[in-house]
Coordinates of C-alpha atoms in Angstrom, one line a residue:
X1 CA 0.0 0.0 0.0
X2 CA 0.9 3.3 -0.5
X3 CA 0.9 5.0 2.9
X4 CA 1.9 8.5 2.1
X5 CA -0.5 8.9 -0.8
X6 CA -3.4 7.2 2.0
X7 CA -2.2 9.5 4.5
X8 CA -3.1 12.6 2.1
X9 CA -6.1 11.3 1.3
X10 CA -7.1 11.2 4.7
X11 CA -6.4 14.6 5.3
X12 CA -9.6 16.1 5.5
X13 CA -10.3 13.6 7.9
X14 CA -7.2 14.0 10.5
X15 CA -7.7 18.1 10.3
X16 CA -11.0 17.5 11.3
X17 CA -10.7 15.5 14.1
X18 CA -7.8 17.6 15.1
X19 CA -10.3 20.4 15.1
X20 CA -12.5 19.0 17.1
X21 CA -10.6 17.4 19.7
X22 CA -8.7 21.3 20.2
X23 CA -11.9 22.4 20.7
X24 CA -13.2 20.3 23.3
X25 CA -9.9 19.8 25.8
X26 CA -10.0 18.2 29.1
X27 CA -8.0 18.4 31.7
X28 CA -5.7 15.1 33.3
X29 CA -7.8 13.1 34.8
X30 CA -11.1 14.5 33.3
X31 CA -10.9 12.9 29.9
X32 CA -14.5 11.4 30.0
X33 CA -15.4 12.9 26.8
X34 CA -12.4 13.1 25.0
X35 CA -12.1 9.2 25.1
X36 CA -15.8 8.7 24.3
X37 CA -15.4 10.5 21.3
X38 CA -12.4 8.8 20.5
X39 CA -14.3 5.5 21.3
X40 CA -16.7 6.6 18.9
X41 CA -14.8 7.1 15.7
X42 CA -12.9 4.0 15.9
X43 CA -16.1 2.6 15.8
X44 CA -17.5 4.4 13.2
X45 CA -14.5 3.0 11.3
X46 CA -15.7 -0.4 11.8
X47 CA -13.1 -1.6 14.5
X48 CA -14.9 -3.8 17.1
X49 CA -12.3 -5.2 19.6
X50 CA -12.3 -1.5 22.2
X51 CA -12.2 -2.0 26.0
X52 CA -12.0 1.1 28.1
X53 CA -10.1 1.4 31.3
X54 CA -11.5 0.9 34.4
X55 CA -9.4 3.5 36.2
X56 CA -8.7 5.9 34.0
X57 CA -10.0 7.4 30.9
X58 CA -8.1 5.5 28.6
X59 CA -8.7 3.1 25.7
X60 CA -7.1 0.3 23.6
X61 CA -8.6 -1.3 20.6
X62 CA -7.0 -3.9 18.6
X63 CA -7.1 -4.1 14.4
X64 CA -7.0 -7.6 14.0
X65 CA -4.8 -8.1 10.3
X66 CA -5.4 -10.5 8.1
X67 CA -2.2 -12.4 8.9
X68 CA -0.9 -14.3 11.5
X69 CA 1.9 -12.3 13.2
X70 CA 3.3 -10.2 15.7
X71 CA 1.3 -7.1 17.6
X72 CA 2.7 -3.4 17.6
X73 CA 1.3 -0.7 19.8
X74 CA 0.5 2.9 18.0
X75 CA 0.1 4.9 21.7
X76 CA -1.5 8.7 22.0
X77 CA -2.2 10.9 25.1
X78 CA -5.2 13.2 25.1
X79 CA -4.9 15.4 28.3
X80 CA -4.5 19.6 28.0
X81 CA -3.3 21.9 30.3
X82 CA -4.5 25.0 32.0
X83 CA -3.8 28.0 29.8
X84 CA -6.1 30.5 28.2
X85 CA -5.9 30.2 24.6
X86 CA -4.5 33.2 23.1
X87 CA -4.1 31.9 19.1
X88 CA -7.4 33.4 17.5
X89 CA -7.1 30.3 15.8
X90 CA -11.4 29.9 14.6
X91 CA -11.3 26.4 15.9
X92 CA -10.3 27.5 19.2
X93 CA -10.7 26.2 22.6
X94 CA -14.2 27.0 23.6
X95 CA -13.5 25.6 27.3
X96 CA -12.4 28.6 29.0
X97 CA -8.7 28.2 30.9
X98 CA -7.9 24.4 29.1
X99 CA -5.8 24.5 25.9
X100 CA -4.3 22.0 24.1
X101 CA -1.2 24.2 24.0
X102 CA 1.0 20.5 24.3
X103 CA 0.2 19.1 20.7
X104 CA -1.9 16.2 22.1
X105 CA -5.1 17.0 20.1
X106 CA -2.7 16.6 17.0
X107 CA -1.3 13.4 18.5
X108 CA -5.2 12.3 18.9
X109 CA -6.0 12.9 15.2
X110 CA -2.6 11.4 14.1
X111 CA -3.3 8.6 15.6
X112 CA -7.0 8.2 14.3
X113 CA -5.8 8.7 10.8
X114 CA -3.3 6.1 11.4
X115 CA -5.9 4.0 12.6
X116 CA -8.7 4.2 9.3
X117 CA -5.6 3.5 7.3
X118 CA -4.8 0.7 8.7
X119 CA -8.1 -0.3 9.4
X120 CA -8.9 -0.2 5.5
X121 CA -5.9 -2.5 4.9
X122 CA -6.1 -5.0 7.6
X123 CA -6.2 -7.9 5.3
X124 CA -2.6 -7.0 4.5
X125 CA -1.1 -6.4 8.0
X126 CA 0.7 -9.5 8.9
X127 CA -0.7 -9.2 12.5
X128 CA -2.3 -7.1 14.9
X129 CA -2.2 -3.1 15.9
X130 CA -3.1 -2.6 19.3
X131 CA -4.2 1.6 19.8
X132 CA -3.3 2.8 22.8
X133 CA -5.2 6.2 23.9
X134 CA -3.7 7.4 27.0
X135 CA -4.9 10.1 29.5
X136 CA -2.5 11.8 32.4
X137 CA 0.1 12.0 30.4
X138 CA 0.8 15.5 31.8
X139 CA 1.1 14.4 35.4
X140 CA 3.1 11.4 34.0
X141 CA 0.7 9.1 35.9
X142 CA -1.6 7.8 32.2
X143 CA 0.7 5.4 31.1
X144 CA 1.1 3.3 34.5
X145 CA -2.6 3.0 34.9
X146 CA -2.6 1.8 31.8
X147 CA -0.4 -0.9 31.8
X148 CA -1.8 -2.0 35.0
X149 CA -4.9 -2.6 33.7
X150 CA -3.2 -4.6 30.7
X151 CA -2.5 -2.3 27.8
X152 CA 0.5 -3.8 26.8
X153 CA -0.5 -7.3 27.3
X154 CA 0.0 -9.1 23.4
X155 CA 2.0 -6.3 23.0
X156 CA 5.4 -7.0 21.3
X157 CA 6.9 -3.2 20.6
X158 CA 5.2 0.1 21.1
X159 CA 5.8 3.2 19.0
X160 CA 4.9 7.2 20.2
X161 CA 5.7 10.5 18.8
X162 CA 5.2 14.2 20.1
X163 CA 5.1 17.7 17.8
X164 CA 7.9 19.1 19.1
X165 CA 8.3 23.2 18.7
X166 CA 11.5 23.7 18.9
X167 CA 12.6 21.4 16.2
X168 CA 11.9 23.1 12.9
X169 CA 9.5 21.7 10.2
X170 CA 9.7 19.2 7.9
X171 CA 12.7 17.4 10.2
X172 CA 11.6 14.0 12.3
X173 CA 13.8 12.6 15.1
X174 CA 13.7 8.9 15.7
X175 CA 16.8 8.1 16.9
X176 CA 18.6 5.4 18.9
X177 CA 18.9 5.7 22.9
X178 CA 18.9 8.5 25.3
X179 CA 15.3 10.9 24.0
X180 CA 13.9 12.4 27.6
X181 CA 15.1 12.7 30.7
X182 CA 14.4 11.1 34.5
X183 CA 12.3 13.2 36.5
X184 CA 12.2 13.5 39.9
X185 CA 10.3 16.1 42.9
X186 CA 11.2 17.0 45.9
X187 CA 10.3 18.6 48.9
X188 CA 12.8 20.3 51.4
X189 CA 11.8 21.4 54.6
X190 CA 13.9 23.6 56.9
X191 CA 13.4 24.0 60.1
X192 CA 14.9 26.6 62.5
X193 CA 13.5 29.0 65.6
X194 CA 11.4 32.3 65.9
X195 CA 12.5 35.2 67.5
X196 CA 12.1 39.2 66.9
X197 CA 13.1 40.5 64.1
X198 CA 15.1 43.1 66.1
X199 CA 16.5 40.1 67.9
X200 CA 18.1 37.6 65.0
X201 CA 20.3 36.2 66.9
X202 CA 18.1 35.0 69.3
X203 CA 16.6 32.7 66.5
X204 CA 17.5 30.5 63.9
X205 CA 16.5 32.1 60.5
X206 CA 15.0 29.2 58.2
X207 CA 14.6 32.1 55.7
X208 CA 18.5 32.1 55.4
X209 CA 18.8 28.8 56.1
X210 CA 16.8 27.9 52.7
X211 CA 18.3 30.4 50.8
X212 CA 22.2 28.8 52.0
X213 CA 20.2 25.5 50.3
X214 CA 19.1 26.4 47.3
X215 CA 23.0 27.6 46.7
X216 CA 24.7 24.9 47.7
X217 CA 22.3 22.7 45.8
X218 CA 22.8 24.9 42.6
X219 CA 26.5 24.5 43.3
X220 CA 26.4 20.6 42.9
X221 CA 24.7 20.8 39.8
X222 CA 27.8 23.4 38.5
X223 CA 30.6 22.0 40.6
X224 CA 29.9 18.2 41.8
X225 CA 28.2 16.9 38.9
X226 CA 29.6 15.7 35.7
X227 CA 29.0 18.3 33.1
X228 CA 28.9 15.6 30.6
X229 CA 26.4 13.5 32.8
X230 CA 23.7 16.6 32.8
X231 CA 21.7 17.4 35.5
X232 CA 18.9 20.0 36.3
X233 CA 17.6 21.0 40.1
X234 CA 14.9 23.5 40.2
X235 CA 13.7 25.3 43.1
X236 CA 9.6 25.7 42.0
X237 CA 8.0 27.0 44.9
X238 CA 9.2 28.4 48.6
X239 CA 6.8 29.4 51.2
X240 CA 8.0 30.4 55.1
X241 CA 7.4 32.7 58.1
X242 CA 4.8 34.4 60.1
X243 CA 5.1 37.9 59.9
X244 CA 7.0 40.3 58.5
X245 CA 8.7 41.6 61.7
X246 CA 9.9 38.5 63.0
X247 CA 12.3 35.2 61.9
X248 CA 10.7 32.7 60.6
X249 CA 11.0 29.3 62.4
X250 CA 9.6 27.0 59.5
X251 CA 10.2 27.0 55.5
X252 CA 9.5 24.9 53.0
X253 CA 10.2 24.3 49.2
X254 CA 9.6 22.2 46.2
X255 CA 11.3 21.3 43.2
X256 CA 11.8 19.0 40.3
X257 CA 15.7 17.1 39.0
X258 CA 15.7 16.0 35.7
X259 CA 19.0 13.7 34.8
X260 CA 19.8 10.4 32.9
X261 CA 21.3 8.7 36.4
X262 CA 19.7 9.8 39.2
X263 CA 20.8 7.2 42.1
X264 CA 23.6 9.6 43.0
X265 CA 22.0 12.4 42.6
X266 CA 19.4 12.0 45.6
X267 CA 22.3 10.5 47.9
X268 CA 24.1 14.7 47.2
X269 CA 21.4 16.5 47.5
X270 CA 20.5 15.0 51.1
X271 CA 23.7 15.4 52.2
X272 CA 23.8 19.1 50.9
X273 CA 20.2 19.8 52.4
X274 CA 21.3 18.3 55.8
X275 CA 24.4 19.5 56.3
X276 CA 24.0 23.0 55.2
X277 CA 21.2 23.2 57.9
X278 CA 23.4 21.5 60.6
X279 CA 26.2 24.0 59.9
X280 CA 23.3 27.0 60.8
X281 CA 21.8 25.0 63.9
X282 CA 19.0 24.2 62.0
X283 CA 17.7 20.8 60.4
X284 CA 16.3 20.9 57.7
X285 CA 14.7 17.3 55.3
X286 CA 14.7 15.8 52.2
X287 CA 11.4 14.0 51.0
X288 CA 12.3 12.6 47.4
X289 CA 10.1 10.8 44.8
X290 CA 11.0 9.0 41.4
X291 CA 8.1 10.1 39.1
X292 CA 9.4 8.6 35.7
X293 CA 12.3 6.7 34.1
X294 CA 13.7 8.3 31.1
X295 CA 12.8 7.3 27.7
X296 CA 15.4 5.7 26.4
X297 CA 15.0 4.4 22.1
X298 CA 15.4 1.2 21.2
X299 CA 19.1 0.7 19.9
X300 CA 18.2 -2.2 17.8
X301 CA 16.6 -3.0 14.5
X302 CA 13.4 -1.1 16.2
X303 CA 14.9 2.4 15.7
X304 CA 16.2 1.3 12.3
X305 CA 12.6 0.4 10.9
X306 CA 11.2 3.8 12.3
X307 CA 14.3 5.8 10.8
X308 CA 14.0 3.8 7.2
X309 CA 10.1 4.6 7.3
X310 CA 10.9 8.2 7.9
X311 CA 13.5 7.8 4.8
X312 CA 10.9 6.0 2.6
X313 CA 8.0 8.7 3.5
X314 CA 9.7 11.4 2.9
X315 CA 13.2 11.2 2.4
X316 CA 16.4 10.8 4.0
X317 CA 17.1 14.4 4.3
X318 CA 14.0 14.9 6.4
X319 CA 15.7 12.3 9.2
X320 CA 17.2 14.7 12.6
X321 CA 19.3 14.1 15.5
X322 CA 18.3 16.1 18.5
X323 CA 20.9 15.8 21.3
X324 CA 18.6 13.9 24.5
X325 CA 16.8 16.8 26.2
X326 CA 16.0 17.2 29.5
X327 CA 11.8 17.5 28.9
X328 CA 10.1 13.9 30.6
X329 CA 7.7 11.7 29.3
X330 CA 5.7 9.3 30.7
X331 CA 6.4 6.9 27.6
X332 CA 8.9 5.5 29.1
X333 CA 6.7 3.3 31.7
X334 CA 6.3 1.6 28.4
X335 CA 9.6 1.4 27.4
X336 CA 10.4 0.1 30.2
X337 CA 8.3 -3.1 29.9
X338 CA 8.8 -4.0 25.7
X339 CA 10.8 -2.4 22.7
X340 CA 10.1 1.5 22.2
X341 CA 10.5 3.9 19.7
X342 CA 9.8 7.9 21.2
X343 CA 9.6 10.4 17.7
X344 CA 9.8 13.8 17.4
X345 CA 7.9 15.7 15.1
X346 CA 9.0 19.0 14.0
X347 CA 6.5 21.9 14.2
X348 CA 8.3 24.8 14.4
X349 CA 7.4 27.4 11.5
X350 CA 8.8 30.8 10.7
X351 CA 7.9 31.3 7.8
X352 CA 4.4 31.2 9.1
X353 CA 4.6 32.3 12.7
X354 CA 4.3 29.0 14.4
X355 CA 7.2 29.7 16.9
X356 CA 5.8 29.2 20.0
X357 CA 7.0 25.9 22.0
X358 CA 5.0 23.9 23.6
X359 CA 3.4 24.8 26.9
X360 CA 2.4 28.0 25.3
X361 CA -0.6 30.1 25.2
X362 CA 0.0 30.9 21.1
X363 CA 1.3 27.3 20.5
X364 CA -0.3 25.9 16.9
X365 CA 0.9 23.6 14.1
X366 CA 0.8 24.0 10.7
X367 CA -1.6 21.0 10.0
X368 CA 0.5 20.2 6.9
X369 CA 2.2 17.9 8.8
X370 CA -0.2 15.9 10.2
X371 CA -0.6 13.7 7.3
X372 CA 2.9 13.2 8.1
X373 CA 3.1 12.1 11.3
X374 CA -0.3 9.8 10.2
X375 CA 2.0 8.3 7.5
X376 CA 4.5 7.5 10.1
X377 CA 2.9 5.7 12.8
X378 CA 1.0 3.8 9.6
X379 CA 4.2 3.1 8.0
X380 CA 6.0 2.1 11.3
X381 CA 3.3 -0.5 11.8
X382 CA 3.2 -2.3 8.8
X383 CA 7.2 -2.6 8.0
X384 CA 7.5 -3.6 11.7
X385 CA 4.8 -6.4 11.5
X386 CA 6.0 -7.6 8.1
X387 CA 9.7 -7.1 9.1
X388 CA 8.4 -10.1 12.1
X389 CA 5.8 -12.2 9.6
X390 CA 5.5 -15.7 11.0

């Protein structure tokens, strides 16, 4: 089959549904619509075998080819965030304060597209496509409820992709190993004692005490930490005191560490945290949680069948190697469990004023390339199942 030439044929088709679903966002964990829609026009493409999540509002479906063979996943997330549109766009949000300012109402429609093509030809697939229509992908919570409740089960490899607006247009990443970064959040609370703040040194200033933290904990990431092993530590919120005229006895702040090794990274900042407030006769407490692995490509023939469909779709030139970044995703709960392939589609657009990244108020795609990223996850799909015919 020729996929590019079905993928443009379907345009009409994915720019509607993209339309529609940018319309209409929901926020994590409030997906109830979006997925019943979604639920909907699989069915209206005649594909039978859908089971929705029990606890969460996610879907898979399965297109059942008409050969015996292996199963590949196609995955999508569908959650918005909180931001007031401000593109004028005429298909814009009509939810007031939710925005699909991510990119995942164009993953939605990509994936859709995807779908009817594949759907159409599924006496030619030499096995199965398992769609997997994720919510929470935001909080980077969807994709663990979703294995849980057995999305990947059958599942032999999983492909995902994300519009990506700082990479320019018509460029595609799929390459091998290290994509997105570990993410981790903290909490540190310092603790110390009140006094007047006539009187300081009748208290123990948490105030100071937080702000010696934050310093040394920024000087780790510049002086302890291997600048070729890179490492982020953000600070995100800080909250202390009582009043303005005295020292506050209590403060407490929050943050996030993105890296590619983390284990050592938790054991310094403790030690930092701790010691800095021991040396100010304070104490002071690191509470630390792993949210996500990173998402870490395939380095195998799975990255080579997703880079030679990008060559055969559209041409070798169009192929791009972003250095790994330190953005999260929580794809890579399923990368952990099977073979994975993470793309990047480019979306950036000068020429046409599409510069805004993603997490953006103005952020918009030209909707050229979603018969493009259609074609790929259709394309990826069949040369995977026929490159693993039985």
């Amino acid at each position: 089959m020729d996929i590019k030439a079905l993928a443009q044929e379907a345009a009409p088709y994915i720019v509607d549904r993209r339309h529609y679903y940018h319309q209409h966002p929901e926020l994590t964990c409030e997906e109830k619509e979006t997925r019943a829609h979604i639920h909907q026009d699989l069915v209206d493409m005649g594909i039978t075998d859908i089971r929705d999540m029990k606890t969460c509002y996610g879907l898979v479906a399965t297109i059942h080819g008409g050969k015996p063979g292996k199963t590949i996943g196609l995955r999508t997330d569908t959650d918005a965030l909180s931001f007031q549109e401000e593109t004028g766009l005429p298909f814009a949000s009509c939810e007031p304060g939710k925005m699909h300012a991510c990119g995942h109402d164009t993953h939605i429609a990509m994936l859709l597209g995807a779908a009817k093509i594949l759907q159409e030809h599924r006496d030619e697939l030499c096995g199965d496509v398992r769609l997997i229509v994720q919510p929470a992908e935001e909080h980077v919570m969807g994709s663990k409820q979703m294995i849980a409740e057995g999305a990947l089960e059958g599942v032999d490899a999983i492909f995902g992709q994300h519009v990506w607006g700082t990479l320019d247009m018509p460029y595609i990443d799929v390459t091998a190993g290290p994509r997105m970064a570990y993410s981790g959040r903290f909490t540190v609370e310092v603790h110390g004692e009140s006094s007047h703040a006539s009187a300081p040194h009748m208290g123990k200033d948490a105030i100071t005490g937080a702000a010696a933290i934050i310093n040394n904990l920024q000087q780790y990431v510049s002086r302890e930490s291997d600048p070729l092993d890179p490492v982020v530590l953000t600070i995100g919120t800080i909250s202390g005191g009582n009043r303005y005229n005295a020292i506050a006895n209590y403060v407490t702040m929050e943050g996030v560490t993105r890296a590619y090794f983390l284990d050592k990274h938790e054991e310094a900042m403790r030690r930092i945290v701790e010691n800095t407030a021991k040396g100010l006769g304070m104490t002071a407490e690191l509470k630390y949680a792993h949210v996500v692995n990173p998402v870490i490509n395939d380095d195998d023939d799975l990255t080579e069948i997703a880079q030679n469909a990008v060559k055969k779709l559209f041409g070798e030139e169009t192929l791009y190697h972003m250095p790994p970044m330190m953005g999260s995703e929580d794809f890579a709960n399923y990368a952990a469990e099977i073979p994975a392939v993470f793309g990047f589609i480019g979306c950036r657009d000068e020429a046409n004023g599409m510069v805004y990244c993603n997490h953006h108020e103005k952020f918009d795609v030209n909707e050229t390339l979603l018969p493009k990223g259609t074609a790929l996850m259709a394309q990826f799909a069949v040369d995977y199942l026929a490159a693993n015919a039985k």
